[in-house]
C-alpha positions as a Markdown table, in Angstrom:
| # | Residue | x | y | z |
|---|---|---|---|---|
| 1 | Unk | 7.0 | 11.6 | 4.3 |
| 2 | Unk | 6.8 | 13.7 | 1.5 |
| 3 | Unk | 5.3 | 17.2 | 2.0 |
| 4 | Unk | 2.4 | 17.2 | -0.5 |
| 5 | Unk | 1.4 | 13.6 | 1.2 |
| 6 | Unk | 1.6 | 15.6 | 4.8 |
| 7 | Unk | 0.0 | 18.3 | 3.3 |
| 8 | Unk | -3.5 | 16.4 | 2.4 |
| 9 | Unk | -2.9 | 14.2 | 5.5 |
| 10 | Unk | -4.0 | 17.1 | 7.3 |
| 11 | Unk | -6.9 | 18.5 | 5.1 |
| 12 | Unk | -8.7 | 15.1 | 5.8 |
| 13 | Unk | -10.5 | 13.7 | 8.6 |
| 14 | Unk | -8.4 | 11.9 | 11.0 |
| 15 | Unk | -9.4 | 8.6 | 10.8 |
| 16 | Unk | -8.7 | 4.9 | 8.4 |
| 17 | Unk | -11.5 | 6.7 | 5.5 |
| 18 | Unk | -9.0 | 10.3 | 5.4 |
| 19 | Unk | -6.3 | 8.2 | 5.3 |
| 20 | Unk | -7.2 | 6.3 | 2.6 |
| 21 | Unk | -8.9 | 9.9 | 0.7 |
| 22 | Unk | -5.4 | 11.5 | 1.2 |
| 23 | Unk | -3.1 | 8.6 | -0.1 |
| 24 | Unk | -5.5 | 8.3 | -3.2 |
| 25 | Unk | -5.2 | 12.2 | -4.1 |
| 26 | Unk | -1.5 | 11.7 | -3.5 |
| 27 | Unk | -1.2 | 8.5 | -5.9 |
| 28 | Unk | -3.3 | 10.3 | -8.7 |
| 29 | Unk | -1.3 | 13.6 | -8.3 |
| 30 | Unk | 2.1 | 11.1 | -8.8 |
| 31 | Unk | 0.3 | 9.8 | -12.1 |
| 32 | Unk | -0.3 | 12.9 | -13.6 |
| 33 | Unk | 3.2 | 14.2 | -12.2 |
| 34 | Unk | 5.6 | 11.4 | -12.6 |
| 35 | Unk | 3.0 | 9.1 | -15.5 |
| 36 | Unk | 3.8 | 6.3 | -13.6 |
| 37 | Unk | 2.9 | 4.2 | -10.6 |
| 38 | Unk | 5.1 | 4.6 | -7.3 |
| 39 | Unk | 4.3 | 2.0 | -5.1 |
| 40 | Unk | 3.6 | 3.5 | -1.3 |
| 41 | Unk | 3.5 | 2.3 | 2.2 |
| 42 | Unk | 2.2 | 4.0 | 4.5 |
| 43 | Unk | 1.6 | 2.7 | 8.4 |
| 44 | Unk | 0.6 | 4.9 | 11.7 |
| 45 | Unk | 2.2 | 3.3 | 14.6 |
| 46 | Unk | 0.3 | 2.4 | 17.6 |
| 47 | Unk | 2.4 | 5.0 | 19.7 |
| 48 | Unk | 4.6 | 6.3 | 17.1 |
| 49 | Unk | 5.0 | 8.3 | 14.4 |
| 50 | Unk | 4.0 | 7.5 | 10.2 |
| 51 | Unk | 6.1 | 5.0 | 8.4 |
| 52 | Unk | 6.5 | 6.3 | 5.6 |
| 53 | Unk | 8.3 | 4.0 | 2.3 |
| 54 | Unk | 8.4 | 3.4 | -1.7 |
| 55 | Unk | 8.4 | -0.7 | -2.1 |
| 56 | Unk | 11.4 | -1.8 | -4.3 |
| 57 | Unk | 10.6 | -3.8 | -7.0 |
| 58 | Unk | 11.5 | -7.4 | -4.9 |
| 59 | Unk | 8.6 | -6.4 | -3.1 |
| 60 | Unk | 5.7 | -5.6 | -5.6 |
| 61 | Unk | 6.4 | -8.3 | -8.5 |
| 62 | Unk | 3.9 | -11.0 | -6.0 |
| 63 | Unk | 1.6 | -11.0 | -4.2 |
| 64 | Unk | 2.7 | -13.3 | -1.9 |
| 65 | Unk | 5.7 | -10.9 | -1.4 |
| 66 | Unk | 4.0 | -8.0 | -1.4 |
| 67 | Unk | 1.6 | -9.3 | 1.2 |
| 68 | Unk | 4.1 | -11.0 | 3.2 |
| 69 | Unk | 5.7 | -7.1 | 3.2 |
| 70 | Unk | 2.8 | -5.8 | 4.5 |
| 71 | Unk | 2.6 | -8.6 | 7.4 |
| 72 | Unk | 6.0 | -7.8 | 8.3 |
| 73 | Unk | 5.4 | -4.3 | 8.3 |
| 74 | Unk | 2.3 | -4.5 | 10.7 |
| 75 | Unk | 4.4 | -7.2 | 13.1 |
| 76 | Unk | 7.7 | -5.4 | 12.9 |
| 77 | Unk | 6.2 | -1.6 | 13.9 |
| 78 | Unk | 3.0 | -2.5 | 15.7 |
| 79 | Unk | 1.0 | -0.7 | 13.1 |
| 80 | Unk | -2.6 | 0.2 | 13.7 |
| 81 | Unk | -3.4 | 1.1 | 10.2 |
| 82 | Unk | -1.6 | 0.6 | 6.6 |
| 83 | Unk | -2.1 | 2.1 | 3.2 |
| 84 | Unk | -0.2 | 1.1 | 0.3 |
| 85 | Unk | -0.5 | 1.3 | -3.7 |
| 86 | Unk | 0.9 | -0.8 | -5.7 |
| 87 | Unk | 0.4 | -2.0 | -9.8 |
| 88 | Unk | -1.5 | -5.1 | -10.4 |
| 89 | Unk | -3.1 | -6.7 | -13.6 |
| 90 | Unk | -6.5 | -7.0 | -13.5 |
| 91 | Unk | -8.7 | -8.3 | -16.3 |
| 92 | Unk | -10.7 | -6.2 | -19.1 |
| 93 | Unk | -14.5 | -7.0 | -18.3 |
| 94 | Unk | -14.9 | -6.8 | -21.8 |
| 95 | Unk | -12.1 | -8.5 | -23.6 |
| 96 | Unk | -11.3 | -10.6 | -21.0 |
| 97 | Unk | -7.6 | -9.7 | -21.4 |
| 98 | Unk | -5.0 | -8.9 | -18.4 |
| 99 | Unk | -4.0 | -5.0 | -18.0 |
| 100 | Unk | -1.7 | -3.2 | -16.2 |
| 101 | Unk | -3.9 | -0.8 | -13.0 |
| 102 | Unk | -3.2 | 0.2 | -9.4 |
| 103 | Unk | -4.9 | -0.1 | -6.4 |
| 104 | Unk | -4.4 | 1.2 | -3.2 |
| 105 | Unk | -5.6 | -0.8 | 0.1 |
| 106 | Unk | -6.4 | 0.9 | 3.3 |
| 107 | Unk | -7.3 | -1.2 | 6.6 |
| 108 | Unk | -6.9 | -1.0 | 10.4 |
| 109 | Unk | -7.3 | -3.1 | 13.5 |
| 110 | Unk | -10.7 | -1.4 | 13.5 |
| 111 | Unk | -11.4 | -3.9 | 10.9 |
| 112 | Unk | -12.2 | -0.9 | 8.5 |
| 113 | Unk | -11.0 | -1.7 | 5.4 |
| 114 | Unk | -11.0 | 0.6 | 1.6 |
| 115 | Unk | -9.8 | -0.4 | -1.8 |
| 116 | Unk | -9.6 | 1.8 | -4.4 |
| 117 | Unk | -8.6 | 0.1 | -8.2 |
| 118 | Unk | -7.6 | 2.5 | -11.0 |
| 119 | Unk | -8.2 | 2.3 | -14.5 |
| 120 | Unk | -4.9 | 3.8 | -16.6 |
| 121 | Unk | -4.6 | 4.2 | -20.2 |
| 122 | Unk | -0.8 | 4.3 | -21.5 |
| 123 | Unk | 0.2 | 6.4 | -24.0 |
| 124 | Unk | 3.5 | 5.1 | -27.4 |
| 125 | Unk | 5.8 | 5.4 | -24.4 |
| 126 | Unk | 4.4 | 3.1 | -22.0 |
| 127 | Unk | 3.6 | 6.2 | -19.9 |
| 128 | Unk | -0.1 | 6.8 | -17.9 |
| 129 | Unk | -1.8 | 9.0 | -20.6 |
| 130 | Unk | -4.6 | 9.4 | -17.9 |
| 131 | Unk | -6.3 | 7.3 | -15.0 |
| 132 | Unk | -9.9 | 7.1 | -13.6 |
| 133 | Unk | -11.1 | 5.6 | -10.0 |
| 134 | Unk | -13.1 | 2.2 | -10.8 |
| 135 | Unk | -14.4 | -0.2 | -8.6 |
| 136 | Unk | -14.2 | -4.1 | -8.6 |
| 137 | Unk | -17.0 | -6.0 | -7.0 |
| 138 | Unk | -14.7 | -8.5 | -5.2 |
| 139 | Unk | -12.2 | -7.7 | -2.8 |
| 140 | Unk | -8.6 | -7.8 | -4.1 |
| 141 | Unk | -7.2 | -9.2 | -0.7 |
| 142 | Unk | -9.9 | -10.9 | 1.3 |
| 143 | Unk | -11.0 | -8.0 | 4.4 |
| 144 | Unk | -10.7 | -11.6 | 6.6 |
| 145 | Unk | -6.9 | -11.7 | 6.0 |
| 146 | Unk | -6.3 | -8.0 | 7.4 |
| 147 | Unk | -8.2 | -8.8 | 10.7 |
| 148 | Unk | -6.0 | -11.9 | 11.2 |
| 149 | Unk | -2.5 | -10.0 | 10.7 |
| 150 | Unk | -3.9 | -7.3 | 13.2 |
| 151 | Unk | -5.2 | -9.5 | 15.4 |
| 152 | Unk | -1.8 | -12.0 | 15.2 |
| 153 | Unk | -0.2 | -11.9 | 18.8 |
| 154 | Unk | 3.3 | -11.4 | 18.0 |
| 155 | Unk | 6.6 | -13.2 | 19.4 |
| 156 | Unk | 10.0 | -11.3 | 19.9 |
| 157 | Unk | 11.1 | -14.2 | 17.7 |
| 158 | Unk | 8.6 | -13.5 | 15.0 |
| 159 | Unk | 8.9 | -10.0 | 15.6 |
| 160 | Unk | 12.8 | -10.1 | 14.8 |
| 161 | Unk | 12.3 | -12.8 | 11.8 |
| 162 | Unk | 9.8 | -10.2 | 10.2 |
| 163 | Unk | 12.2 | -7.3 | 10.5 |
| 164 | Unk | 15.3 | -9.8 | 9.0 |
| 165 | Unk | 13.2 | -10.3 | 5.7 |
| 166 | Unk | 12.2 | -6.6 | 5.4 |
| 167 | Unk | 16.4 | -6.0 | 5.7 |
| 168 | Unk | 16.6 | -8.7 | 3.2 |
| 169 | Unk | 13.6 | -7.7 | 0.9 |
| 170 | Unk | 14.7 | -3.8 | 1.0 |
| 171 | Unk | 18.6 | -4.5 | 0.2 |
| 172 | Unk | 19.6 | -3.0 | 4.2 |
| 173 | Unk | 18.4 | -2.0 | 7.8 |
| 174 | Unk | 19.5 | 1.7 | 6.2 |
| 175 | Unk | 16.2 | 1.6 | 4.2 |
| 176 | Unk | 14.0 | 0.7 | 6.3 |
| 177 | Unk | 13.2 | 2.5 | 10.2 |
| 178 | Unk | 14.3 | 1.1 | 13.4 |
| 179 | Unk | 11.6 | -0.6 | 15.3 |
């Protein structure tokens, strides 16, 4: 885990809403730093320590991958919380037209759950020229869905099947952690 992600980790309250504060300070401070989007996972283990990754592209270019990901994140490590950011499109209220955002997703067996879209503007070279919190009425990924992957009773077979597709989705068991 990065330092300046440690770092605000600790100057928030230490619950699912800190969490969530302290990856979205970190994700604006890579925008402004970086002018891109680095797409973050972050999970707290039942009785273990953060796991901490960037998602490779294989990952974020679905949904369905990305959530799939997240699943076998939460199966594979016994998570009791996740956060992640990743890009999405999302459509212009006004124009009605597609466009490139983030949004980060927080949630927990607690069934607490935070989203948090961004509007970006690009600059000639395609990189963020600046980037402003927004909200979107509906929720990106249904709260019900999170509450059924924490709830799911896991199998050592299912267990071992979500930890082969992270290995397969991340290149090799060096990139990922060791259950």
């Amino acid at each position: 885990m990065s330092a300046s992600l440690q770092k605000l980790l600790t100057e928030q309250a230490p619950n699912t809403a800190g969490l969530h504060e302290a990856m979205a300070l970190h994700t604006e401070a890579i925008f402004k730093e970086f002018k891109g989007i680095l797409p973050l996972f972050l999970g707290k283990r039942d009785g273990g320590p953060f796991v901490n990754l960037t998602l490779p592209n294989a990952v974020t270019e679905s949904s369905e991958a990305l959530l799939q990901t997240i699943c076998d994140f939460i199966w594979v490590y016994n998570l009791r919380v996740i956060s992640f950011v990743s890009a999405i499109r999302i459509q212009n209220e006004t124009t009605g037209a597609n466009e490139l955002s983030a949004v980060l997703i927080t949630a927990d067996k607690a069934h607490n759950y935070f989203q948090l879209p961004w509007k970006l503007k690009f600059d000639d070279n395609d990189d963020i020229s600046s980037s402003s919190r927004s909200s979107n009425a509906s929720d990106l990924i249904p709260r019900e869905i999170w509450s059924q992957l924490f709830a799911a009773k896991v199998t050592p077979d299912s267990r071992t099947i979500s930890y082969d597709r992270l290995i397969e989705r991340f290149g090799t068991a060096d990139e990922i952690p060791q259950p």
